[in-house]
Tab-separated table of C-alpha atoms and ligand atoms in Angstrom:
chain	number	residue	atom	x	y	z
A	1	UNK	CA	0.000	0.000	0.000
A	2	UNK	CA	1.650	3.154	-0.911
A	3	UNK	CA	0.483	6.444	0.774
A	4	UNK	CA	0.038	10.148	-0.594
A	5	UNK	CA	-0.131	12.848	2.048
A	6	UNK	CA	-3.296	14.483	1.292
A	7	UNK	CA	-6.744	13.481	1.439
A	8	UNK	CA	-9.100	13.913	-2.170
A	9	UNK	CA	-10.742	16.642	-0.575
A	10	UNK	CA	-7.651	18.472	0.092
A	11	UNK	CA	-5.805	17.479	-2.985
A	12	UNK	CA	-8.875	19.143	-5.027
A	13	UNK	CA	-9.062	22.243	-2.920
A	14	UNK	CA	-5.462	22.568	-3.584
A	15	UNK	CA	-5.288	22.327	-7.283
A	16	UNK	CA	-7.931	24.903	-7.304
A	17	UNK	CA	-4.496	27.066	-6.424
A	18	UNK	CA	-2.017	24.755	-7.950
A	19	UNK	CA	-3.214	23.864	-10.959
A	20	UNK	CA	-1.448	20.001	-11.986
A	21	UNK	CA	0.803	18.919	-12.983
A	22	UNK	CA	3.405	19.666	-10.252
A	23	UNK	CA	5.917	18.020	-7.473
A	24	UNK	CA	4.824	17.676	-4.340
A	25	UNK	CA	6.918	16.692	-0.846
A	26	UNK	CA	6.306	15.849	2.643
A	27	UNK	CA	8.454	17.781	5.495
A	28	UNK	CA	7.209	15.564	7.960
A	29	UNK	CA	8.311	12.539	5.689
A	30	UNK	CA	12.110	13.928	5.042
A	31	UNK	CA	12.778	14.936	8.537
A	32	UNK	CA	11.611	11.278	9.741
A	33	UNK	CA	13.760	9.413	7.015
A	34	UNK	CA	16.671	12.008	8.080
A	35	UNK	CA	16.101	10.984	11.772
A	36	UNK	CA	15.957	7.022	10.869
A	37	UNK	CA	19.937	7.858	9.526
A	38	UNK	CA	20.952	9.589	12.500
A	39	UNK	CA	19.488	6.849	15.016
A	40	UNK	CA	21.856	3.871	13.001
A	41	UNK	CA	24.313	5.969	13.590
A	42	UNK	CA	24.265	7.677	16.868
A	43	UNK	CA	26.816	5.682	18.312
A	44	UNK	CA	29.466	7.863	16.250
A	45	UNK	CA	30.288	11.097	15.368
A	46	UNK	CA	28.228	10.883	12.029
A	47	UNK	CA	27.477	13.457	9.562
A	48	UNK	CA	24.700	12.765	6.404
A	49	UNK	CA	25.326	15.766	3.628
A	50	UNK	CA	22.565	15.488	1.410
A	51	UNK	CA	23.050	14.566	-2.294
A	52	UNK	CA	21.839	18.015	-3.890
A	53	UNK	CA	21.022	16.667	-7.160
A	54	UNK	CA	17.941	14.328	-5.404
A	55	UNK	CA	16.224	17.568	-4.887
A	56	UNK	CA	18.365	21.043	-5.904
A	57	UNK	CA	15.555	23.255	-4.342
A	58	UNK	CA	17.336	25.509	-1.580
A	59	UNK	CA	13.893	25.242	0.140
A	60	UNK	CA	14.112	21.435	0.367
A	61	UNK	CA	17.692	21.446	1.124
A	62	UNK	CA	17.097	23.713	3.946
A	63	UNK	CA	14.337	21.821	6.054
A	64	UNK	CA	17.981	19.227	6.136
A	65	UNK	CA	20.305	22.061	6.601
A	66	UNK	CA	18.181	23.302	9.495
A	67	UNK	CA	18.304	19.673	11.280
A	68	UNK	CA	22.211	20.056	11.324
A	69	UNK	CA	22.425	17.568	8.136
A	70	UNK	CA	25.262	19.352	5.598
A	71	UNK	CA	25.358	18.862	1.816
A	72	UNK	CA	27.072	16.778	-1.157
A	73	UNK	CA	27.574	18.996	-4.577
A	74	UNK	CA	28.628	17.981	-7.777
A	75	UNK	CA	28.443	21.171	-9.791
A	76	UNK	CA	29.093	25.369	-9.108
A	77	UNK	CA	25.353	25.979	-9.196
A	78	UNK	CA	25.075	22.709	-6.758
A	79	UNK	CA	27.399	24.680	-4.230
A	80	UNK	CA	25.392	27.674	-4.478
A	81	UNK	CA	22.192	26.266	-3.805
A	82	UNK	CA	23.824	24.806	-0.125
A	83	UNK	CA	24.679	28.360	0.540
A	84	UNK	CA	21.225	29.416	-0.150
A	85	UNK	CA	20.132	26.731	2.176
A	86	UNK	CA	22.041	28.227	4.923
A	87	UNK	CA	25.525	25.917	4.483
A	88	UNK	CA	28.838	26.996	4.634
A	89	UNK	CA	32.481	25.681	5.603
A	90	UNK	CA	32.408	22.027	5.709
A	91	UNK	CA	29.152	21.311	6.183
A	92	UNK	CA	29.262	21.525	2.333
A	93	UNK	CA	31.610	18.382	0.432
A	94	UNK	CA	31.994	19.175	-3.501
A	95	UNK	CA	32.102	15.224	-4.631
A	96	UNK	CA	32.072	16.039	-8.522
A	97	UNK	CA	33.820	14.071	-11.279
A	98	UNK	CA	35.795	15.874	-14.260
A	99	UNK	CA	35.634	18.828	-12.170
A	100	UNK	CA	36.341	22.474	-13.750
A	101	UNK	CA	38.894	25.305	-11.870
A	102	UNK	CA	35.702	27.137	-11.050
A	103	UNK	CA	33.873	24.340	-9.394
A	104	UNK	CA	37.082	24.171	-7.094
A	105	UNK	CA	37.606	27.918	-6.792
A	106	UNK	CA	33.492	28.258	-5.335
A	107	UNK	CA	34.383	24.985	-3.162
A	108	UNK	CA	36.836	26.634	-1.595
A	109	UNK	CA	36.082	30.089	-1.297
A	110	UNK	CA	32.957	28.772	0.984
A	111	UNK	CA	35.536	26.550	3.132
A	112	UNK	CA	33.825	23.445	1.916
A	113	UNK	CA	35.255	19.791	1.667
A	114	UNK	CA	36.469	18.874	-1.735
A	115	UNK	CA	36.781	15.532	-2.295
A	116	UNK	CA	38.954	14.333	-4.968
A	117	UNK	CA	37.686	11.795	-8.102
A	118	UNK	CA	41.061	11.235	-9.607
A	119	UNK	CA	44.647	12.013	-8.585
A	120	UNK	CA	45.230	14.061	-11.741
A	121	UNK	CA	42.890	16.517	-10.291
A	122	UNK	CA	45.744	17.091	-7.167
A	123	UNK	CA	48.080	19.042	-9.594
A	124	UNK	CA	45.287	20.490	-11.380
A	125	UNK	CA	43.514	22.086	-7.759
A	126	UNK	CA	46.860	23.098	-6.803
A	127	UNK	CA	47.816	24.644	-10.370
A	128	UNK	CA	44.367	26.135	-10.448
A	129	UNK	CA	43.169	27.008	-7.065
A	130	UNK	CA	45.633	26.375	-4.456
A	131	UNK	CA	45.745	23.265	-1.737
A	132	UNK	CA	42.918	23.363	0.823
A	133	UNK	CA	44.004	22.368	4.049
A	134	UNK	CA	42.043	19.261	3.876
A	135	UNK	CA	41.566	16.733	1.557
A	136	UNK	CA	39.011	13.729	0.850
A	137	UNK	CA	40.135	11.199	-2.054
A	138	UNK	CA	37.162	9.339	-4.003
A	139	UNK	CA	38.235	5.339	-3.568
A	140	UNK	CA	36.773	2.997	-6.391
A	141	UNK	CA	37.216	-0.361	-4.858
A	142	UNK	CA	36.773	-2.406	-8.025
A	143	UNK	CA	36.042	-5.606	-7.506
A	144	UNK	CA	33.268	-5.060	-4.655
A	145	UNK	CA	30.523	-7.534	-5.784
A	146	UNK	CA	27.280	-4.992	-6.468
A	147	UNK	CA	24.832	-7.863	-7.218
A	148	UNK	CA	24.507	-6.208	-10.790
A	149	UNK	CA	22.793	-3.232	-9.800
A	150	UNK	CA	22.733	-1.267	-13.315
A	151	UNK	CA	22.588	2.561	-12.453
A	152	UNK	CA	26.195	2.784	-11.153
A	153	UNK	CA	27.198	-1.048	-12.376
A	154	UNK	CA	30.315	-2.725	-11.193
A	155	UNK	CA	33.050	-0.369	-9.350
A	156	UNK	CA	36.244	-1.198	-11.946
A	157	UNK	CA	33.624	-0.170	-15.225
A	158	UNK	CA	32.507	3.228	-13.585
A	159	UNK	CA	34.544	6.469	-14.511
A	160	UNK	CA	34.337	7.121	-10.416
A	161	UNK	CA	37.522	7.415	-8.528
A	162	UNK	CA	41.011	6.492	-7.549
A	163	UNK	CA	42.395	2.783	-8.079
A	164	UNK	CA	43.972	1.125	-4.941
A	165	UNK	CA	47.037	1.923	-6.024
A	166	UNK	CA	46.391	5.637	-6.707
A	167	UNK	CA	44.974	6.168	-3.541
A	168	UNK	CA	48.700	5.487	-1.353
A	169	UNK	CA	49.866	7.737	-3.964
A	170	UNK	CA	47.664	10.582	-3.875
A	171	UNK	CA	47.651	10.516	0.080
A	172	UNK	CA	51.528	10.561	-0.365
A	173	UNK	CA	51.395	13.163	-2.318
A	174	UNK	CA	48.738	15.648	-0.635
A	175	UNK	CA	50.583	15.458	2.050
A	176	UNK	CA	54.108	15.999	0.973
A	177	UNK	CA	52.657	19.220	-0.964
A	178	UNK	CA	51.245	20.431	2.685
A	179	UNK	CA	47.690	19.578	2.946
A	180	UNK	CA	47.500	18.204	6.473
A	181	UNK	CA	43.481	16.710	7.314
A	182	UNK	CA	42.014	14.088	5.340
A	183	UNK	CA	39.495	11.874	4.557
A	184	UNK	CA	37.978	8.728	2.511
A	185	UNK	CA	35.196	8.813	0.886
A	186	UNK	CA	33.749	5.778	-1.786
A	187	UNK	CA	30.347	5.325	-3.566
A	188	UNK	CA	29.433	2.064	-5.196
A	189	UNK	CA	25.781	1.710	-4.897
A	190	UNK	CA	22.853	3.257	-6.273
A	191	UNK	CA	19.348	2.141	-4.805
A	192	UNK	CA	20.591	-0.743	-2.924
A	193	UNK	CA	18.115	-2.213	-0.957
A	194	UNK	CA	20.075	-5.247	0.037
A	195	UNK	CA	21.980	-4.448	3.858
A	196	UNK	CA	25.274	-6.137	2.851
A	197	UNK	CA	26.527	-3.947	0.243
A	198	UNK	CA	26.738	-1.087	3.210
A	199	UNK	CA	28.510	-3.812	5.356
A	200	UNK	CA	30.741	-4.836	2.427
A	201	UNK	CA	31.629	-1.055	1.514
A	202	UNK	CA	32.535	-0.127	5.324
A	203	UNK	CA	34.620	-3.172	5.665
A	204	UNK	CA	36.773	-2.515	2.949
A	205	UNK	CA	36.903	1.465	3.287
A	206	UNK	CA	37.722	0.594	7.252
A	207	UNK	CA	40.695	-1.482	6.419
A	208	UNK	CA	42.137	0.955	3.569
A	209	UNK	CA	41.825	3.712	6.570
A	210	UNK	CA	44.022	1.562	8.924
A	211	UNK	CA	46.584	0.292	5.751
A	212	UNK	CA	46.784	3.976	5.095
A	213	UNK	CA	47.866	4.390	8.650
A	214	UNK	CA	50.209	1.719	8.745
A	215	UNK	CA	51.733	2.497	5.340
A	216	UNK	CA	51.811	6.156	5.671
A	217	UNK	CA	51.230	7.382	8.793
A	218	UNK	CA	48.162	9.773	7.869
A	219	UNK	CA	45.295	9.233	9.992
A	220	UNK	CA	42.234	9.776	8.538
A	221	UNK	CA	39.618	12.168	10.207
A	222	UNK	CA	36.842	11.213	8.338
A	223	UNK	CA	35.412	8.316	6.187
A	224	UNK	CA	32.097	9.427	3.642
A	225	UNK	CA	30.532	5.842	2.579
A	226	UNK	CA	28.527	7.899	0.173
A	227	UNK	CA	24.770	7.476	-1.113
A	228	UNK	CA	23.068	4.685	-2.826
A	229	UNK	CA	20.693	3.906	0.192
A	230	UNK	CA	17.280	2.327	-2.288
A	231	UNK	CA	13.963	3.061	-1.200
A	232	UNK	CA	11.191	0.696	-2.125
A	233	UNK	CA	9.714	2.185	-5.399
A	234	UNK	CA	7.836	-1.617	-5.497
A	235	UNK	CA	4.503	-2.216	-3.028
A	236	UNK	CA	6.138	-5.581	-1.884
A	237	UNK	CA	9.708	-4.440	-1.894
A	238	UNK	CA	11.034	-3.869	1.536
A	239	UNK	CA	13.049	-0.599	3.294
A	240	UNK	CA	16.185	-0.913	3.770
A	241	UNK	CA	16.967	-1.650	7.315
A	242	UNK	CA	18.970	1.292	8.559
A	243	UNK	CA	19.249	0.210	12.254
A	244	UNK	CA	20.483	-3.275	11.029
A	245	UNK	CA	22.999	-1.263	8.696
A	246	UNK	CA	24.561	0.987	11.497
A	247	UNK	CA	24.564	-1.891	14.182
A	248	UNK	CA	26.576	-3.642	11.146
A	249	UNK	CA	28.470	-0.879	10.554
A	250	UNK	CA	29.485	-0.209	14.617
A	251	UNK	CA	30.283	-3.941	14.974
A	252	UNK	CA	32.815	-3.378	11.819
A	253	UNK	CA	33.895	-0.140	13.144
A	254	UNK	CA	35.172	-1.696	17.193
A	255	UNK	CA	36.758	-4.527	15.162
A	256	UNK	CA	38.667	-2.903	12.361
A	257	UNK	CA	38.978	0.911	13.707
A	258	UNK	CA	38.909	0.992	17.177
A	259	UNK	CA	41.147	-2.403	17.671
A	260	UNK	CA	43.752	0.103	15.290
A	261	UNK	CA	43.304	3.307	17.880
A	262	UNK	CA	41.334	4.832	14.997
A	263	UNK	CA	37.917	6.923	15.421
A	264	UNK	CA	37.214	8.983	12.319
A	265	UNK	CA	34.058	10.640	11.990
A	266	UNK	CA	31.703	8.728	9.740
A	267	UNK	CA	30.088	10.557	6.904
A	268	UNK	CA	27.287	9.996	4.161
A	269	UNK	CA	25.897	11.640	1.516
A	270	UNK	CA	22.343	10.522	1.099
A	271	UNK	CA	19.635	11.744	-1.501
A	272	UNK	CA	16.927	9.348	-2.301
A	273	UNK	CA	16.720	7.513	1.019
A	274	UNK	CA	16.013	11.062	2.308
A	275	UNK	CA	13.679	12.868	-0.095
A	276	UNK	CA	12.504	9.945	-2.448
A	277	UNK	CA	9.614	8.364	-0.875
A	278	UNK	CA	8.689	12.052	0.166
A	279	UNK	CA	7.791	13.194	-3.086
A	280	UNK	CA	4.625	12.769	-5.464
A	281	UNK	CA	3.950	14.048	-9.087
A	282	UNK	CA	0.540	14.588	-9.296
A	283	UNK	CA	-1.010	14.555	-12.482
A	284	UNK	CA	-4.240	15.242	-14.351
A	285	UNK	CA	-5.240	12.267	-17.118
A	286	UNK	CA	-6.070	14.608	-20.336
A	287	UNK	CA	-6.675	11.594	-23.211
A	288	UNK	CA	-7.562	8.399	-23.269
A	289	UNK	CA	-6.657	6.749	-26.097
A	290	UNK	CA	-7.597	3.133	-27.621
A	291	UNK	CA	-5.418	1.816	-30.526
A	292	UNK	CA	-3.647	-1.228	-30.671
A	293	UNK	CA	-3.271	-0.575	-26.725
A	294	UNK	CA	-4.548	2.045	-24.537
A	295	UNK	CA	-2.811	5.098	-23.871
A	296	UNK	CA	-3.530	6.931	-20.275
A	297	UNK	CA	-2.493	10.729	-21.713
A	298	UNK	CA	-1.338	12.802	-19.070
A	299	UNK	CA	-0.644	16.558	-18.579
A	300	UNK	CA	3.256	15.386	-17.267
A	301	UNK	CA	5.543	14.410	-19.413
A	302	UNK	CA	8.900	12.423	-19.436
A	303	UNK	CA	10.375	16.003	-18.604
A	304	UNK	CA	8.696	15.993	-15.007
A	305	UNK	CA	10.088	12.528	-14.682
A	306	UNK	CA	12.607	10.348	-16.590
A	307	UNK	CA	13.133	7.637	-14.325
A	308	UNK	CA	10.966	4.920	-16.171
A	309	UNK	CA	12.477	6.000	-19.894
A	310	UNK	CA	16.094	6.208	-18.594
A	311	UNK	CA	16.483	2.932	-16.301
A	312	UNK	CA	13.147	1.309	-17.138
A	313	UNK	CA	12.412	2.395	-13.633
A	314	UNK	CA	9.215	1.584	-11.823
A	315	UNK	CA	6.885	3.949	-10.155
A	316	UNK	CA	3.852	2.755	-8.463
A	317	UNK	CA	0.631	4.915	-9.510
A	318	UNK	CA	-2.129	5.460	-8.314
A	319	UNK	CA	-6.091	7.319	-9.524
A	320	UNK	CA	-7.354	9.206	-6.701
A	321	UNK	CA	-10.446	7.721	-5.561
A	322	UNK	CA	-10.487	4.585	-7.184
A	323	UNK	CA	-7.351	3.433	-5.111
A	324	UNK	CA	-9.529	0.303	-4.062
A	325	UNK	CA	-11.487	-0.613	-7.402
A	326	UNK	CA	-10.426	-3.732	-9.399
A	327	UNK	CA	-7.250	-3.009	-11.241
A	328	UNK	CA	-8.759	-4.590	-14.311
A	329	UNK	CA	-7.752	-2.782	-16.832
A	330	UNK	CA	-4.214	-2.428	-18.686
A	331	UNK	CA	-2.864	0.702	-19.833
A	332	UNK	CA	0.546	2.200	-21.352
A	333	UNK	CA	0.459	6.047	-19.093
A	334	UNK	CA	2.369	8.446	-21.519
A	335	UNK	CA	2.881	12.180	-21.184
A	336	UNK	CA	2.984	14.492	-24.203
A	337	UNK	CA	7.013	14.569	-25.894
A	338	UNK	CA	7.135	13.259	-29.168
A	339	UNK	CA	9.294	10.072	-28.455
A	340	UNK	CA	8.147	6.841	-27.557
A	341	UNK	CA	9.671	6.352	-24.424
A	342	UNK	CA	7.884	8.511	-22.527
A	343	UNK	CA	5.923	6.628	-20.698
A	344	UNK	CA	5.588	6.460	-17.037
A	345	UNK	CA	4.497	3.093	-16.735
A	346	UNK	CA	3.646	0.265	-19.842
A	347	UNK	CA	1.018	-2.583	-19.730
A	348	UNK	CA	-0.005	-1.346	-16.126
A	349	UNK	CA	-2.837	-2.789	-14.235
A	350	UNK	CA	-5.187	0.228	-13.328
A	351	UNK	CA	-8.788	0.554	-12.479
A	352	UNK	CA	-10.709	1.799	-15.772
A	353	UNK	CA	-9.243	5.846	-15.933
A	354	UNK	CA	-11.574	8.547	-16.846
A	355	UNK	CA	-10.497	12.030	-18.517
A	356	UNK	CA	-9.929	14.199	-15.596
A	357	UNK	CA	-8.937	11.838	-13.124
A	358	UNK	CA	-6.037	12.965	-10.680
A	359	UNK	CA	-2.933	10.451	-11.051
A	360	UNK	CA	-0.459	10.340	-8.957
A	361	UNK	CA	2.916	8.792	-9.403
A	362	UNK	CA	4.540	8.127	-6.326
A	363	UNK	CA	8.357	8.008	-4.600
A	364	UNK	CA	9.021	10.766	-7.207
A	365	UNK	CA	11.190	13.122	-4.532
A	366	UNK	CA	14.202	12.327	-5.390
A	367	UNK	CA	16.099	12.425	-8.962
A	368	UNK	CA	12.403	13.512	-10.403
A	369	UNK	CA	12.046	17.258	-10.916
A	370	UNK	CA	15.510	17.503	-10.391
A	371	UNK	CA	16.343	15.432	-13.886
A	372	UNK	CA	13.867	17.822	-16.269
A	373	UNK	CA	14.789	19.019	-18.997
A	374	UNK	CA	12.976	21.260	-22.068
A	375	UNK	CA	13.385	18.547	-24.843
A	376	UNK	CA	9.995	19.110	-27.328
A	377	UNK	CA	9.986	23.099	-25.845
A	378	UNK	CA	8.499	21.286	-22.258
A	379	UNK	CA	8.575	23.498	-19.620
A	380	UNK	CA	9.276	22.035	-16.007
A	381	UNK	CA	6.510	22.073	-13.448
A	382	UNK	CA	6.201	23.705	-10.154
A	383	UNK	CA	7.403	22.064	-6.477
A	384	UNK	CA	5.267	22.283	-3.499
A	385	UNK	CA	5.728	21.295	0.074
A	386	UNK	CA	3.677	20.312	2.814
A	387	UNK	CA	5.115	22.017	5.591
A	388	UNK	CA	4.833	20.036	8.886
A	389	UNK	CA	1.887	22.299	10.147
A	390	UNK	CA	-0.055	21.145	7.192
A	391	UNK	CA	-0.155	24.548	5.298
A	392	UNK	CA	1.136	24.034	2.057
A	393	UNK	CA	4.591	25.902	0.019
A	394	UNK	CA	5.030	26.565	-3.338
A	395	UNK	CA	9.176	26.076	-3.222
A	396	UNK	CA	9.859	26.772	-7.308
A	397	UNK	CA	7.819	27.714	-9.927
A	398	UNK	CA	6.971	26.448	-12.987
A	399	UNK	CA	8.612	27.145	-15.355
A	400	UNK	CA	7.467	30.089	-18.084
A	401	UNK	CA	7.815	30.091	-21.680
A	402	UNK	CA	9.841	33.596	-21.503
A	403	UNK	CA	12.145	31.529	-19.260
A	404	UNK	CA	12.474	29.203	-22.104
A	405	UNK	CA	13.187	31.826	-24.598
A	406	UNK	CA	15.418	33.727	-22.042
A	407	UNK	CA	18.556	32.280	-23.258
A	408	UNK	CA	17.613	33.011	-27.339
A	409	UNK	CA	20.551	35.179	-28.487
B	501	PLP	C1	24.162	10.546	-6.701
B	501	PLP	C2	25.160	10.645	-5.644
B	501	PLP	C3	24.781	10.565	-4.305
B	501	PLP	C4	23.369	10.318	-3.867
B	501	PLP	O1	22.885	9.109	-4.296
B	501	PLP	P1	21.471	8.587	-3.768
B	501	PLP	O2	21.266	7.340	-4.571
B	501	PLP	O3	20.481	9.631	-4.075
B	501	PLP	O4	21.621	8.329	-2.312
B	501	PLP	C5	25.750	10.702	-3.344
B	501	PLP	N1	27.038	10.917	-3.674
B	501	PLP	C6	27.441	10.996	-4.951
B	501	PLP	C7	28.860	11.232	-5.231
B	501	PLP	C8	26.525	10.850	-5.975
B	501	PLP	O5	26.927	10.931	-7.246
């Protein structure tokens, strides 16, 4: 059974103000997935930073920002966005990959982490910028078994960080150039619901922190296991267990770590398992159309959402009101681009849609709005947010067609 925040009543009353299509997210909902983190973890000195590019609305950021949680940025605009959320120093981490001077320049003129995704980019950052006086290296472990998971695929065939070797290296070298804090930071999952691949990743980061030790005397002050927490898009998929994950994580942590005199901070830069279930694009149906299949037609388009046409994602829908009729009937749900893969969902069981029924795809909070784009002149639809006293925020909006044409030389 998957849940929307408002009842019919006030989902009707409020599109009398907000007309559809547009985003909508529960505070309530973020700031309870954002505890659930901090509770696995509360037997450390832990810091999540929020994955920006789940959700790059300052507004959204900020309801995180404001419950101490920092932020992960992968682009200049990224970093400004934290600011606007009320970030600074280093509760900001720049984690980017083929990273321009300016990106760097921005990173460190706010005092914010910058983690390193190759050990090229040491000479560059120094040539460029100047040497921060801490450092975080990107570690791509290689030949961590990820179960196949496609977004990110296996470590050693992603463009993402430093080799084994590298990574003595680049420590070596940081340090003999001056920079004097570090840290470790690796990402290998995307969506991983499975509890292992969080115990797997520790264990291995955990023993590079004390071989780093051993082998060059730099102890680390912080290790960032990154993002990739899932979230079950599915009905009959599971959550991931976060308390099992930090209990697995501690018990890894006294044995490897603390048996080595080590106690770095531990880090993690979360997006969907914070925002993603906490979002809803809410749609009106516009055609219905009967040809060799039937087409829902909606007023969204791939451009609100491009989840389902770029990893053959599923997103659970739903019709307002007819959440408990038969789901008897079998329908492709399409928005409006002229391409064929945009389609929110294909041969879905539905109850028998109507014109003007209210759709709602669900778990659409994070990586939703955030991936639009103006293919087909689409503009990209408005955010809203349910603020935890109920009253409702319009956080961006849509987009207009003189914002379209604003960039036309
Ligand atoms: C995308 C990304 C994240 C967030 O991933 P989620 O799957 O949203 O948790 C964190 N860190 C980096 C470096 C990323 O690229």
């Amino acid at each position: 059974m998957k849940n929307f925040p408002l009842t019919s009543d006030q989902l009707r009353e409020l599109i009398k103000k907000f007309p559809t299509p547009f985003h909508i997210y529960d505070e309530k909902k973020i700031l309870e997935n954002y505890q659930r983190l901090k509770n696995a973890f509360d037997w450390v000195d832990f810091k999540e930073y929020f994955a920006v590019k789940a959700t790059p609305t300052p507004k959204i950021v900020k309801i995180l920002a404001d419950q101490n949680a920092g932020a992960d940025c992968s682009s200049l605009p990224e970093l400004l966005i934290a600011k606007m959320a009320g970030l600074n120093g280093q509760d900001i981490i720049l984690t980017s990959n083929d990273t321009p001077a300016d990106e760097f320049q921005e990173a460190l003129k706010l005092g914010a982490i910058i983690n390193l995704d190759d050990i090229s980019h040491l000479d560059y950052l120094e040539k460029n910028v100047g040497l921060p006086e801490m450092l975080c290296f990107r570690y791509n472990p290689a030949d961590i078994s990820n179960e196949g998971n496609d977004i990110i695929g296996k470590p050693a065939e992603a463009k993402y960080g430093l080799t084994r070797k590298q990574i003595f290296e680049a420590y070596k070298s940081a340090h003999d150039k001056g920079v004097k804090r570090f840290g470790l930071h690796t990402m290998v999952a995307s969506n991983e619901l499975y509890t292992q691949i969080f115990l797997t990743t520790a264990e291995i980061m955990f023993n590079l922190a004390v071989e780093i030790k051993e082998k060059l005397n730099i102890e680390l002050e912080f290790i960032n296991l990154g993002g990739g927490i899932g979230i079950p898009y599915r009905p009959e998929q599971k959550p991931v267990d976060l308390a099992a994950v930090g209990e697995g994580i501690h018990k890894l942590y006294d044995e490897i770590l603390i048996k080595n005199n080590l106690r770095p901070r531990l880090a993690m830069e979360s997006g969907r398992a914070m925002t993603g279930d906490a979002g809803w694009l809410v749609s009106t149906v516009r055609h219905i159309k009967h040809t060799y299949k039937d087409y829902i037609g909606l007023d969204s388009c791939m451009a609100d959402l491009m989840r389902p046409a770029l990893y053959n994602a599923y997103h659970h829908i739903t019709i307002v009101d007819k959440e408990d009729q038969p789901h008897d009937h079998i329908y492709d749900v399409t928005g409006s681009l002229c391409e064929n893969n945009d389609k929110f969902a294909i041969d879905r069981n539905l109850p028998e849609v109507e014109v003007g029924d209210l759709l709602i795809i669900h778990d659409t909070g994070a990586h939703g709005h955030a991936m639009g784009f103006n293919y087909n002149g689409k503009l990209r639809h408005a955010e809203l947010v349910i603020r935890q006293n109920g009253e409702i925020e319009m956080v961006r909006r849509a987009e207009t067609i003189e914002d379209y044409f604003a960039t036309f030389a």
